[in-house]
mmCIF file of C-alpha atoms and ligand atoms in Angstrom:
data_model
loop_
_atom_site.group_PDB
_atom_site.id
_atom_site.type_symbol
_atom_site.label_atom_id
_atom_site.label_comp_id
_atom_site.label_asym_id
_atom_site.label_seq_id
_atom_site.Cartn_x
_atom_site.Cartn_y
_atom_site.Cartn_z
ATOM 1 C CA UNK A 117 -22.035 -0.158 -4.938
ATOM 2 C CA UNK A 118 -20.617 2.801 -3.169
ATOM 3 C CA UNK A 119 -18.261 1.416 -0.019
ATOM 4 C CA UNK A 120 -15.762 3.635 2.374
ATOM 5 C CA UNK A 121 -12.338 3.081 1.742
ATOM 6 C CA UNK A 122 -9.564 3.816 3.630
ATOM 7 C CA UNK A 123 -5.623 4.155 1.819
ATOM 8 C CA UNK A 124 -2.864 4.312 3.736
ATOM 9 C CA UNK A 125 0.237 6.331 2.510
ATOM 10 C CA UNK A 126 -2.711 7.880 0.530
ATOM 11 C CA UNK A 127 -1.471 11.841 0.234
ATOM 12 C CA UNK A 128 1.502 11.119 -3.019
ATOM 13 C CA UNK A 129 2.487 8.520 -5.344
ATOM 14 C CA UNK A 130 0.780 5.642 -5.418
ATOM 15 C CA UNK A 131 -1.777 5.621 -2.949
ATOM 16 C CA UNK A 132 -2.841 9.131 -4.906
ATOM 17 C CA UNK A 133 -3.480 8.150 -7.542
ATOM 18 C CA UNK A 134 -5.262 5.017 -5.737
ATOM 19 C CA UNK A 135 -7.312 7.543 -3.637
ATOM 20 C CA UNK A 136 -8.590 9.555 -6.351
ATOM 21 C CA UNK A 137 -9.204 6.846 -8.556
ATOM 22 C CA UNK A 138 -11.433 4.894 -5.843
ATOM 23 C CA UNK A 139 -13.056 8.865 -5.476
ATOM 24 C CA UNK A 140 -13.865 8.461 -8.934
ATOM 25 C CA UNK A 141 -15.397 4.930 -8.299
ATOM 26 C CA UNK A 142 -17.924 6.475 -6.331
ATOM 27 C CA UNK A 143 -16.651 5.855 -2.745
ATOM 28 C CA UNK A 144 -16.227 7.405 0.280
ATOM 29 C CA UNK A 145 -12.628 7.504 0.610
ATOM 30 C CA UNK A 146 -9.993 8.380 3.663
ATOM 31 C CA UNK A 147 -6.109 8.653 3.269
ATOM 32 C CA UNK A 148 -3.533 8.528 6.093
ATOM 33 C CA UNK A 149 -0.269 9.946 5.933
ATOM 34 C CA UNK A 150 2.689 10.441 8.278
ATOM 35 C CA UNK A 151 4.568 13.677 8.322
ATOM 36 C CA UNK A 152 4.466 15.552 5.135
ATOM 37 C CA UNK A 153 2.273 18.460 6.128
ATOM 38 C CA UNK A 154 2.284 20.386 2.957
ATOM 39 C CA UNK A 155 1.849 17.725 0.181
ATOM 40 C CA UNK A 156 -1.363 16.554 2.577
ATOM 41 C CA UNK A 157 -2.570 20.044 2.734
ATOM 42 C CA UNK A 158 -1.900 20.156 -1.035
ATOM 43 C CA UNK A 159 -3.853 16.882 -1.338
ATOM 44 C CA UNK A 160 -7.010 17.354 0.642
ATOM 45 C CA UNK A 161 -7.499 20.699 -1.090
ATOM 46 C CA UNK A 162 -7.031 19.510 -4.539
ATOM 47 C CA UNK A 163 -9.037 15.951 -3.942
ATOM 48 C CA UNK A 164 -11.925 16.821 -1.251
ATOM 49 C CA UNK A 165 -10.189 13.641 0.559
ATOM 50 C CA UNK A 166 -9.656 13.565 4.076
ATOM 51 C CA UNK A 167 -6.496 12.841 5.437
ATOM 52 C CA UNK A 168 -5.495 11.623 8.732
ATOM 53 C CA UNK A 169 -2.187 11.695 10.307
ATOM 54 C CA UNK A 170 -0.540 8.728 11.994
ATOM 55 C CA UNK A 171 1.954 6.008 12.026
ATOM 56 C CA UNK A 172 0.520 3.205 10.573
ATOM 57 C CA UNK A 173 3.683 1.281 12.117
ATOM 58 C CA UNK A 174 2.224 1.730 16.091
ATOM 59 C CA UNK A 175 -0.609 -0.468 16.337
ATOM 60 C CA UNK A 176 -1.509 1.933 19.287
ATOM 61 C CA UNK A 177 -1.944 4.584 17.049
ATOM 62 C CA UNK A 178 -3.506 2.986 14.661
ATOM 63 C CA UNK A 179 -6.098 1.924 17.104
ATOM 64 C CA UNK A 180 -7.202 5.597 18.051
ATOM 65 C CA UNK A 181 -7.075 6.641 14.603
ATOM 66 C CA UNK A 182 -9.057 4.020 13.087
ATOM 67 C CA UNK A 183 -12.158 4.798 15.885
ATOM 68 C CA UNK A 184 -11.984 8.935 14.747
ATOM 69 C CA UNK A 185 -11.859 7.916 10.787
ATOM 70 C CA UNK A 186 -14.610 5.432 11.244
ATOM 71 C CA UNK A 187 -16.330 7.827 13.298
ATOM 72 C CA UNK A 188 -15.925 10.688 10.815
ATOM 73 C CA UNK A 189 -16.504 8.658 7.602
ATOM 74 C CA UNK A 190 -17.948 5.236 8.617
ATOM 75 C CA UNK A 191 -17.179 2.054 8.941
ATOM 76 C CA UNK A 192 -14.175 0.889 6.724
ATOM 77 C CA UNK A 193 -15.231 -1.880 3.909
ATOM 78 C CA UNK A 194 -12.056 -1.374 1.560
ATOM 79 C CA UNK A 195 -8.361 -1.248 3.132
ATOM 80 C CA UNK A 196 -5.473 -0.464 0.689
ATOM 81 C CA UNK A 197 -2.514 -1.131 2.890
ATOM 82 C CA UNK A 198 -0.142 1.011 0.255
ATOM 83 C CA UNK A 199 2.427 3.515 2.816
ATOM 84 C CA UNK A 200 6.055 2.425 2.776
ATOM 85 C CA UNK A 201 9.566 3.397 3.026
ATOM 86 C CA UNK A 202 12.582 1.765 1.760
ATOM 87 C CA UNK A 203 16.014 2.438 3.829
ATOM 88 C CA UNK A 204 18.066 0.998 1.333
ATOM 89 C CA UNK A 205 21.882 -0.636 1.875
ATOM 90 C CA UNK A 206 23.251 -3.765 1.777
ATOM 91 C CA UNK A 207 23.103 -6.219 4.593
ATOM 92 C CA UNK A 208 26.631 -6.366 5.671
ATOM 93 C CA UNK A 209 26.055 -2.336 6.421
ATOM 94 C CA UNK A 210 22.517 -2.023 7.505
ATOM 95 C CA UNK A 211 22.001 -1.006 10.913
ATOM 96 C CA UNK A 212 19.086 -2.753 13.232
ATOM 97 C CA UNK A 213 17.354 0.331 13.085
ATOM 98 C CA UNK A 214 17.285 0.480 9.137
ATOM 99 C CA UNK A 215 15.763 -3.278 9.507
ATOM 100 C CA UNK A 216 13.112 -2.405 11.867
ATOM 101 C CA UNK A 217 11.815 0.648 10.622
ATOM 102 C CA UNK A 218 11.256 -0.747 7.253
ATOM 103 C CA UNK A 219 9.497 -3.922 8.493
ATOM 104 C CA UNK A 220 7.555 -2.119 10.828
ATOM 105 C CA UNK A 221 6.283 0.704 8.087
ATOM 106 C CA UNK A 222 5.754 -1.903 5.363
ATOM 107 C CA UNK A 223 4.537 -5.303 6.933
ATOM 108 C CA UNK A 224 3.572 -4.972 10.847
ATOM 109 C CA UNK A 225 1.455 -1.972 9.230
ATOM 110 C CA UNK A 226 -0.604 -4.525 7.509
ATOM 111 C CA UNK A 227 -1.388 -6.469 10.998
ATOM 112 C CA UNK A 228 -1.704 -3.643 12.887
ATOM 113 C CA UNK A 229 -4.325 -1.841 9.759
ATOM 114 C CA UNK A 230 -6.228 -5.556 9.271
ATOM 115 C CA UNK A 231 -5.989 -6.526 13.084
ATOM 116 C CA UNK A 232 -8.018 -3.430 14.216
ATOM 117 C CA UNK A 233 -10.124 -3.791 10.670
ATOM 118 C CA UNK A 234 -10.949 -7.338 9.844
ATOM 119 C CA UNK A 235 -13.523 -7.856 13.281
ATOM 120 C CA UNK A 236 -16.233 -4.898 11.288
ATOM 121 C CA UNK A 237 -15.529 -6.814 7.736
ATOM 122 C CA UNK A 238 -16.156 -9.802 9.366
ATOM 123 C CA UNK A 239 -19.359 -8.466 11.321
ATOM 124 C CA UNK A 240 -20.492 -6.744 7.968
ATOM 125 C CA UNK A 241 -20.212 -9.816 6.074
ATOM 126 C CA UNK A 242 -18.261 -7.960 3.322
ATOM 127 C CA UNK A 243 -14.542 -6.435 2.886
ATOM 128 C CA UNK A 244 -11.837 -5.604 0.558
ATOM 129 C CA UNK A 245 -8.397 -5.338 1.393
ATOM 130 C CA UNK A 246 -5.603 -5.213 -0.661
ATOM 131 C CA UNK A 247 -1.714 -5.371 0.063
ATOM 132 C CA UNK A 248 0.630 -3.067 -2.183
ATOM 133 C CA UNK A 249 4.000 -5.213 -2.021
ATOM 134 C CA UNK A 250 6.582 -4.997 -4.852
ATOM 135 C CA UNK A 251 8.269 -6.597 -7.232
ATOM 136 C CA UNK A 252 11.249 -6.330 -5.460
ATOM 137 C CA UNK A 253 9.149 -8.803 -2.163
ATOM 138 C CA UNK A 254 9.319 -11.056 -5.570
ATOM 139 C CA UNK A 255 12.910 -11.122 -7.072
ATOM 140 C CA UNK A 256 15.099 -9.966 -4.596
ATOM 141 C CA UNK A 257 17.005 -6.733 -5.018
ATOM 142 C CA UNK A 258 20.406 -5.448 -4.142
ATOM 143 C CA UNK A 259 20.535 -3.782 -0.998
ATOM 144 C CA UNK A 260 17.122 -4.193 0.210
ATOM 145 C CA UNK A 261 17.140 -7.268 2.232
ATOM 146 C CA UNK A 262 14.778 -5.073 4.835
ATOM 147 C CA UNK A 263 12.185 -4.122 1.847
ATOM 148 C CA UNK A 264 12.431 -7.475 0.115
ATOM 149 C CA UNK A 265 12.056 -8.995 3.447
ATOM 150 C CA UNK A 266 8.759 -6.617 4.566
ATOM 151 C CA UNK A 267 7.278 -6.885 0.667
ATOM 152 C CA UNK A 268 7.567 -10.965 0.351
ATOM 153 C CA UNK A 269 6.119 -11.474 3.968
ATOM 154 C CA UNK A 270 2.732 -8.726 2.794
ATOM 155 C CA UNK A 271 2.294 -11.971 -0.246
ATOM 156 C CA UNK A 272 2.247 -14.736 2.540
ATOM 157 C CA UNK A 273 0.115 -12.612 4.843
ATOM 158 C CA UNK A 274 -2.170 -12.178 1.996
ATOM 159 C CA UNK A 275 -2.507 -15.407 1.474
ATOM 160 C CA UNK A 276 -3.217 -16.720 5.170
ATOM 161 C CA UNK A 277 -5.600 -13.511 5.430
ATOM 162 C CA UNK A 278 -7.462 -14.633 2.648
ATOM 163 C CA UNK A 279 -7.857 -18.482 3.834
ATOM 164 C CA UNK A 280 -9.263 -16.978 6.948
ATOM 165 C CA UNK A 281 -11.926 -14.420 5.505
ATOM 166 C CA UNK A 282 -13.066 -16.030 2.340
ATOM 167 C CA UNK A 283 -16.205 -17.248 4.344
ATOM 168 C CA UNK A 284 -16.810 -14.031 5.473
ATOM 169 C CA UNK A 285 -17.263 -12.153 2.091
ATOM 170 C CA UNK A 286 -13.953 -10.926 2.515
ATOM 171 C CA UNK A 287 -11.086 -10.968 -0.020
ATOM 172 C CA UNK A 288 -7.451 -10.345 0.382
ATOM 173 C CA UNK A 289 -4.988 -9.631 -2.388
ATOM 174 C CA UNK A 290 -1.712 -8.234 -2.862
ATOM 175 C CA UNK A 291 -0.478 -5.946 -6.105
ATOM 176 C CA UNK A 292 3.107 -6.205 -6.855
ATOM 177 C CA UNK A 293 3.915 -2.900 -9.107
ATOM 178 C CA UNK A 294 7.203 -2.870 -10.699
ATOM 179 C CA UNK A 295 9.309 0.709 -10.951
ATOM 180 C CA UNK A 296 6.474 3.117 -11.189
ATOM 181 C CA UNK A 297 7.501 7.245 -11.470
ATOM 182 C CA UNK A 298 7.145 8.719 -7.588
ATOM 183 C CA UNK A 299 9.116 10.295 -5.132
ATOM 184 C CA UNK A 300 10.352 6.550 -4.073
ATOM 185 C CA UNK A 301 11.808 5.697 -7.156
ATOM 186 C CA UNK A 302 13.395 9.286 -7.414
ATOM 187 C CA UNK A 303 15.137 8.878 -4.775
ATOM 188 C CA UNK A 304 17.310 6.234 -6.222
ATOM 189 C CA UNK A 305 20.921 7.329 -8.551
ATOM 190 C CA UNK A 306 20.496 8.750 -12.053
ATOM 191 C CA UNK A 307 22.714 5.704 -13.352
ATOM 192 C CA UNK A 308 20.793 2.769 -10.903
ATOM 193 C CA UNK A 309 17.278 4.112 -12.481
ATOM 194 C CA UNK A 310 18.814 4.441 -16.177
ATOM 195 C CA UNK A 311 20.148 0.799 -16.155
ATOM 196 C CA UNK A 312 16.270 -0.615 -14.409
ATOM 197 C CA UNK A 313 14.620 1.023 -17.175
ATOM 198 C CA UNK A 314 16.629 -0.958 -19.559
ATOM 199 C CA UNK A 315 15.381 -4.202 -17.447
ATOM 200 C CA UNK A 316 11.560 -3.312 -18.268
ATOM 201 C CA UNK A 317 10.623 -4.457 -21.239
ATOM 202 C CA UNK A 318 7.619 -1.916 -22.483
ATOM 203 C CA UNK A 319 11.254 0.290 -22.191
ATOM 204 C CA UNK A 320 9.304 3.221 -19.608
ATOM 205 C CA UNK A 321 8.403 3.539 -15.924
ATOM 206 C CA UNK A 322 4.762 2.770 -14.447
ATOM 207 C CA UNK A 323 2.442 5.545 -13.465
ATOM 208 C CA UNK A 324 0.576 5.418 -10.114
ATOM 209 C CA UNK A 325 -2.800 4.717 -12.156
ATOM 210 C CA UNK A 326 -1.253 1.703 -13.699
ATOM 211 C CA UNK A 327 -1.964 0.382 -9.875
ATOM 212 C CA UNK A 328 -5.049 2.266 -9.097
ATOM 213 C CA UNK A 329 -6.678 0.468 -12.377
ATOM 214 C CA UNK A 330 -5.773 -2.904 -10.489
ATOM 215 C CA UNK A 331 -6.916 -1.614 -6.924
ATOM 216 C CA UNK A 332 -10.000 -0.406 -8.759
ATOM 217 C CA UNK A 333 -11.018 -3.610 -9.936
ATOM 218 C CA UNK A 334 -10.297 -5.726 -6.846
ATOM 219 C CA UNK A 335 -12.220 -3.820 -4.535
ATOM 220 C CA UNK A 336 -15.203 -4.267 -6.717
ATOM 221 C CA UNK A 337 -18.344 -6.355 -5.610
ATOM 222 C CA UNK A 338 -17.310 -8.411 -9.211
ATOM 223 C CA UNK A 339 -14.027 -9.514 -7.807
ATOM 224 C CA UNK A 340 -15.489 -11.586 -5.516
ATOM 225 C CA UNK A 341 -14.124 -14.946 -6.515
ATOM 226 C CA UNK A 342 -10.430 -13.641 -6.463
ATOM 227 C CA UNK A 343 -8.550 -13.998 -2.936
ATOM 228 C CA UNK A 344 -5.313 -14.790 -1.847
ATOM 229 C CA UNK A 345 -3.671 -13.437 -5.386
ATOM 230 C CA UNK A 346 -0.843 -11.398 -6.480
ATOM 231 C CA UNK A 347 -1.528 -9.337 -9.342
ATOM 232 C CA UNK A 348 1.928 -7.771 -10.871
ATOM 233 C CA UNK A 349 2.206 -4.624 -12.878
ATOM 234 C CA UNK A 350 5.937 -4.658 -13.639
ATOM 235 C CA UNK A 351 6.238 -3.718 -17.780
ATOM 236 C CA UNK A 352 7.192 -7.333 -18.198
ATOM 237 C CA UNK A 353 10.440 -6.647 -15.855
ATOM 238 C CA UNK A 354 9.744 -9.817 -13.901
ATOM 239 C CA UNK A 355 7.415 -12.842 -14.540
ATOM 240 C CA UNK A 356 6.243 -15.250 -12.215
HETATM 241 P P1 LIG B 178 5.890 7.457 -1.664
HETATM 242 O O1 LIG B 178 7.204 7.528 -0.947
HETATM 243 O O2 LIG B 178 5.687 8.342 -2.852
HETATM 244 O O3 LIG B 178 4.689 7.746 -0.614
HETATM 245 C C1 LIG B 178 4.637 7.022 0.567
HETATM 246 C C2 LIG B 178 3.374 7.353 1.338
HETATM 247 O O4 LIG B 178 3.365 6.562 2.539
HETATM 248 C C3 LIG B 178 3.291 8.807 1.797
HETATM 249 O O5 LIG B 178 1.934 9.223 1.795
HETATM 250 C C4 LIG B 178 3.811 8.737 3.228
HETATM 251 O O6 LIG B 178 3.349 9.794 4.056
HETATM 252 C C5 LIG B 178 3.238 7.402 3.669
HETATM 253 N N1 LIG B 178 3.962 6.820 4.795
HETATM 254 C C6 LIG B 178 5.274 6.484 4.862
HETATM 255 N N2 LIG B 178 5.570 5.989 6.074
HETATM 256 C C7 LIG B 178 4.427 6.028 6.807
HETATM 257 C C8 LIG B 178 4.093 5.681 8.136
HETATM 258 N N3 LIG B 178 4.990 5.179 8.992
HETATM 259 N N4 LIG B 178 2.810 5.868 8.560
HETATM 260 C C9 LIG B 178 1.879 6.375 7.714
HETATM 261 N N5 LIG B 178 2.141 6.706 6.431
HETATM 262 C C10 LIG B 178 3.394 6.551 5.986
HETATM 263 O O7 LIG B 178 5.668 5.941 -2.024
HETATM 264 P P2 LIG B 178 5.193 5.242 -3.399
HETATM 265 O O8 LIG B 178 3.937 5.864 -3.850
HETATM 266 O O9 LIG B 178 6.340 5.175 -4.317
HETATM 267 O O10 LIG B 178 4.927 3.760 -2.887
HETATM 268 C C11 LIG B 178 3.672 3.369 -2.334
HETATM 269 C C12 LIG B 178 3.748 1.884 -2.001
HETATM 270 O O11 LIG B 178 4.044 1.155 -3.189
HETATM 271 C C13 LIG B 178 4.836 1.539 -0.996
HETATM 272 O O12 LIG B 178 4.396 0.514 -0.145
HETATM 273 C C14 LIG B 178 5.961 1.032 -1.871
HETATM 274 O O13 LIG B 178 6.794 0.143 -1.192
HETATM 275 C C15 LIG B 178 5.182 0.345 -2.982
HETATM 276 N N6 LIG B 178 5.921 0.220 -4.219
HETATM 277 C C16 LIG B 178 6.388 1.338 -4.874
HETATM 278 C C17 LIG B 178 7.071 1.193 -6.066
HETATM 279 C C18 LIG B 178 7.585 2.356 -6.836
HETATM 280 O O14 LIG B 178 8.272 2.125 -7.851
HETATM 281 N N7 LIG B 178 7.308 3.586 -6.463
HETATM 282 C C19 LIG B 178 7.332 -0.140 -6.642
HETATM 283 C C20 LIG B 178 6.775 -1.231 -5.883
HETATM 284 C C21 LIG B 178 6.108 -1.037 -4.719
HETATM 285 P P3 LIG B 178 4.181 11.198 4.119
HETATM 286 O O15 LIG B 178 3.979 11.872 2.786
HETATM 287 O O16 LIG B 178 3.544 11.957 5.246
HETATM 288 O O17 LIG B 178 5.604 10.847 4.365
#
């Protein structure tokens, strides 16, 4: 059945690929994106999406661009909460700004995106939303006690969501991707990368449609019976 979506941090990477794939689904889809004019440009050209600028980290402005994207492209039955940052250094060095921007960007994003959301799903009687944390929220990793933090509290707001919306038609899940090629993971030192690589056991980095092919199938009306789950797609790096 077609549905609207709506992907945040939809305009590179993963929530591309995401985007275009749900496009190809047969849905009405929306992207947001923060302040990379020219790869959005670049992306609404080459997709047909529509993109709409804003942090998803200010619940204020989430609010008044939620009401002009459901008033442009309809009421919102699938949320992929997938825009993050990582400010990455160790704890001992990281500043309280470097803390707070990454929680804010990568979890109070999801309350602020399912707060203002989650009242039409529930009114509908039908919703999809799913949480792109990392496998990092799962293990741990070196220097990221802000992401790790922000990516293992998306998995227990997942879960709670989903307690409280099953009833409603609504699922909840999170995907936990492991190292997948974007402009994230090429930001991080030549040597770092080489030496994760040789962690993952199918011996390569993910592609962004190794995550849309997930998102694709839990927004569908037949993944109805799965809520509340984490779904990883690491190469084998980590297994829980
Ligand atoms: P990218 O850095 O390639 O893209 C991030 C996207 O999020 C961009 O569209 C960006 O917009 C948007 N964004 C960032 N901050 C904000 C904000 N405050 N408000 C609105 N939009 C924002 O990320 P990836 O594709 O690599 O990652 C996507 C998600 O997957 C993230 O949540 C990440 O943590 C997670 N993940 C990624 C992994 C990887 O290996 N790449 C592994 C595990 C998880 P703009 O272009 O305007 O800056």
């Amino acid at each position: 059945m077609k549905r609207t979506a709506l992907v945040t941090g939809g305009t590179r990477g993963i929530g591309r690929s995401i985007a275009t794939a749900l496009k190809d689904d047969g849905h009405s889809v929306a992207v947001t994106y923060h302040g990379n004019e020219e790869t959005a440009q670049r992306f609404v050209h080459e997709t047909g999406i529509a993109a709409f600028k804003f942090d998803v980290s200010q619940f204020a402005a989430c609010d008044v661009s939620l009401k002009q994207i459901e008033r442009d492209v309809g009421p919102i039955d699938i949320l992929v909460n997938n825009a993050g940052i990582t400010r990455d250094v160790p704890l001992h060095k990281m500043t309280p700004a470097q803390w707070h921007e990454v929680i804010s960007t990568d979890l109070t994003s999801c309350f602020n995106m399912c707060r203002l959301l989650i009242g039409g799903m529930r009114d509908r009687g039908f919703g999809r939303i799913v949480n792109i944390s990392s496998i990092n929220g799962q293990k741990g990793q070196f220097g990221q006690t802000n992401y790790a933090a922000a990516k293992a509290g998306m998995l227990g707001f997942t879960k709670a969501l989903a307690l409280e919306s099953a009833a409603r038609g609504i699922t909840v899940n999170a995907v936990a991707p492991g190292y997948i090629e974007t402009d994230m993971v090429a930001s991080v030192a030549k040597e770092v990368l080489a030496r994760i690589v040789s962690q993952i056991p199918v011996g390569h980095l993910g592609q962004g449609d190794d995550v849309a092919r997930i998102v694709q199938f839990l927004v569908s009306e037949r993944a109805g019976f799965i809520t509340g789950s984490t779904i990883t797609a690491n190469g084998g790096q980590y297994l829980v």
